[in-house]
């Protein structure tokens, strides 16, 4: 992997994001929203206005089974992230949504995304009562669709023009992955 200076970056490690990671998370997210607007339901201008503290709040609410993971290189730079947000309503608690999957452009096509989705699935499978993960992905992002399919996600629906970026509509593919039965 290369960092922004073009130097080799050794393999990454995955860890839970905390409020302390918010200052590193915001620029990672902004870069993804700016470079790949068709891949996200959030937009760059709105995210730019969000204070760092708003991201910190997302990382501290772990009591529900929700969590965010980060991929860090050997120098401690955040090069990727993924979120898992569990449904709050009692009758939907067996379901959580994979959100905000981001890999820095300099770290893409290096296996970081696969490490993140695998770690997300493993951690979600350990949450008592959580039975399935869902996500949406822009259909034109064939690499991401393949990544999720390889991780065991199956398509169950399509929302035509699920997002519109500068007047261009992009279809969103809805995917689900059942989790192994929890021993809890």
XYZ file of C-alpha atoms in Angstrom:
184
model
C 0.000 0.000 0.000
C 1.094 3.542 -0.580
C 0.383 6.534 1.586
C -0.190 9.998 0.176
C 3.580 10.573 -0.043
C 3.916 7.472 -2.223
C 5.710 5.364 0.395
C 4.989 1.694 0.986
C 2.535 1.143 3.849
C 2.759 -2.260 5.587
C -0.391 -4.295 6.348
C -3.144 -2.756 8.401
C -4.762 -3.729 11.672
C -8.438 -3.340 12.539
C -9.693 -1.805 15.768
C -12.846 -0.259 17.213
C -13.183 3.461 16.548
C -13.649 5.669 19.601
C -14.336 9.370 20.049
C -10.567 9.938 19.972
C -10.508 8.764 16.334
C -13.041 11.346 15.110
C -10.410 13.933 14.019
C -8.816 11.293 11.741
C -12.169 9.923 10.556
C -13.638 13.173 9.255
C -10.957 13.832 6.586
C -11.080 10.170 5.498
C -14.847 10.401 5.040
C -14.656 13.789 3.321
C -12.095 12.494 0.832
C -14.336 9.536 -0.031
C -17.413 11.742 -0.435
C -15.481 14.171 -2.642
C -13.807 11.515 -4.811
C -16.706 9.061 -5.096
C -19.986 10.979 -4.588
C -22.041 8.334 -6.418
C -21.015 5.704 -3.844
C -22.638 7.390 -0.841
C -26.058 8.621 0.202
C -24.347 11.436 2.140
C -22.905 14.376 0.246
C -19.606 16.223 0.605
C -21.025 19.700 1.310
C -23.255 18.474 4.147
C -20.479 16.365 5.669
C -18.066 19.292 5.490
C -20.429 21.238 7.753
C -20.618 18.445 10.353
C -18.422 19.145 13.368
C -15.878 16.501 14.334
C -17.879 15.957 17.537
C -20.802 14.580 15.515
C -18.594 11.686 14.411
C -17.308 11.190 17.949
C -20.910 10.720 19.107
C -21.413 7.921 16.536
C -18.411 6.053 17.882
C -19.398 6.168 21.542
C -22.898 4.639 21.294
C -21.916 0.981 21.581
C -24.568 -0.106 24.108
C -27.014 -1.066 21.351
C -24.609 -3.389 19.546
C -23.683 -0.711 17.020
C -19.985 -0.130 16.319
C -17.502 1.399 13.901
C -14.204 -0.211 12.961
C -11.098 1.430 11.572
C -8.213 0.085 9.504
C -4.896 1.573 10.602
C -1.533 1.266 8.892
C 1.635 0.551 10.854
C 2.196 4.290 11.331
C -1.225 4.685 12.936
C -2.905 6.401 9.968
C -6.597 5.638 9.491
C -6.891 4.206 5.957
C -10.383 2.712 6.110
C -13.527 2.358 8.162
C -16.868 0.598 8.341
C -19.914 0.978 10.551
C -22.534 -1.429 11.820
C -25.680 0.266 13.102
C -28.201 -1.922 14.879
C -31.899 -1.250 14.650
C -33.252 0.490 17.764
C -36.846 -0.796 17.628
C -37.384 -4.016 19.565
C -38.976 -5.980 16.739
C -36.177 -5.013 14.348
C -33.275 -5.613 16.783
C -32.177 -8.818 15.001
C -31.076 -6.584 12.091
C -28.153 -4.187 11.696
C -27.009 -2.110 8.745
C -23.486 -1.941 7.382
C -22.822 1.733 6.711
C -20.103 4.198 5.786
C -17.619 1.736 4.274
C -14.618 3.832 3.284
C -11.137 2.946 2.075
C -8.723 5.790 1.369
C -7.854 6.017 -2.341
C -4.182 5.338 -1.540
C -5.129 2.063 0.184
C -7.684 0.756 -2.303
C -7.259 -2.589 -4.071
C -4.956 -3.756 -1.272
C -7.397 -5.971 0.657
C -8.338 -3.329 3.237
C -12.020 -3.458 2.301
C -12.083 -7.233 2.675
C -10.407 -7.013 6.096
C -12.976 -4.432 7.195
C -16.050 -6.339 6.010
C -14.752 -9.622 7.477
C -14.040 -7.941 10.835
C -17.472 -6.294 10.769
C -19.203 -9.623 10.138
C -17.207 -11.362 12.887
C -17.942 -8.652 15.438
C -21.634 -8.502 14.462
C -21.925 -12.285 14.803
C -20.809 -11.952 18.440
C -23.592 -9.458 19.299
C -26.328 -11.316 21.199
C -29.582 -11.473 19.262
C -28.185 -10.036 16.018
C -29.233 -12.288 13.134
C -28.583 -10.427 9.909
C -26.723 -7.570 8.269
C -28.046 -5.436 5.441
C -26.395 -2.851 3.244
C -26.906 -0.848 0.100
C -24.340 -0.393 -2.641
C -24.429 1.602 -5.851
C -24.813 -0.930 -8.662
C -22.232 0.826 -10.847
C -19.591 0.153 -8.152
C -18.900 -3.363 -9.437
C -15.811 -3.811 -7.247
C -17.819 -3.142 -4.062
C -20.684 -5.382 -5.219
C -18.202 -8.251 -5.759
C -16.575 -7.578 -2.384
C -19.922 -7.901 -0.609
C -20.933 -10.979 -2.616
C -17.634 -12.679 -1.698
C -18.385 -11.874 1.948
C -21.691 -13.757 1.704
C -24.138 -10.917 1.018
C -27.026 -11.669 -1.346
C -29.009 -9.140 -3.357
C -32.675 -8.872 -2.418
C -33.813 -5.693 -4.115
C -32.989 -2.771 -6.359
C -33.957 0.851 -5.930
C -33.754 2.600 -9.310
C -32.194 6.056 -9.030
C -31.691 5.458 -5.301
C -29.370 8.456 -5.248
C -29.026 11.362 -7.642
C -25.698 13.166 -7.981
C -25.640 16.329 -10.082
C -28.745 15.198 -11.956
C -27.480 11.680 -12.689
C -29.398 8.817 -11.088
C -27.639 5.767 -9.659
C -29.380 2.522 -8.744
C -28.894 1.127 -5.231
C -28.651 -2.617 -4.697
C -30.018 -3.906 -1.391
C -28.091 -6.838 0.083
C -28.425 -9.074 3.158
C -26.204 -11.561 4.951
C -27.457 -13.918 7.632
C -25.207 -14.315 10.637
C -24.385 -17.638 12.272
C -26.481 -18.391 15.339
C -24.984 -16.695 18.372
C -24.130 -18.916 21.365
C -25.487 -16.171 23.688
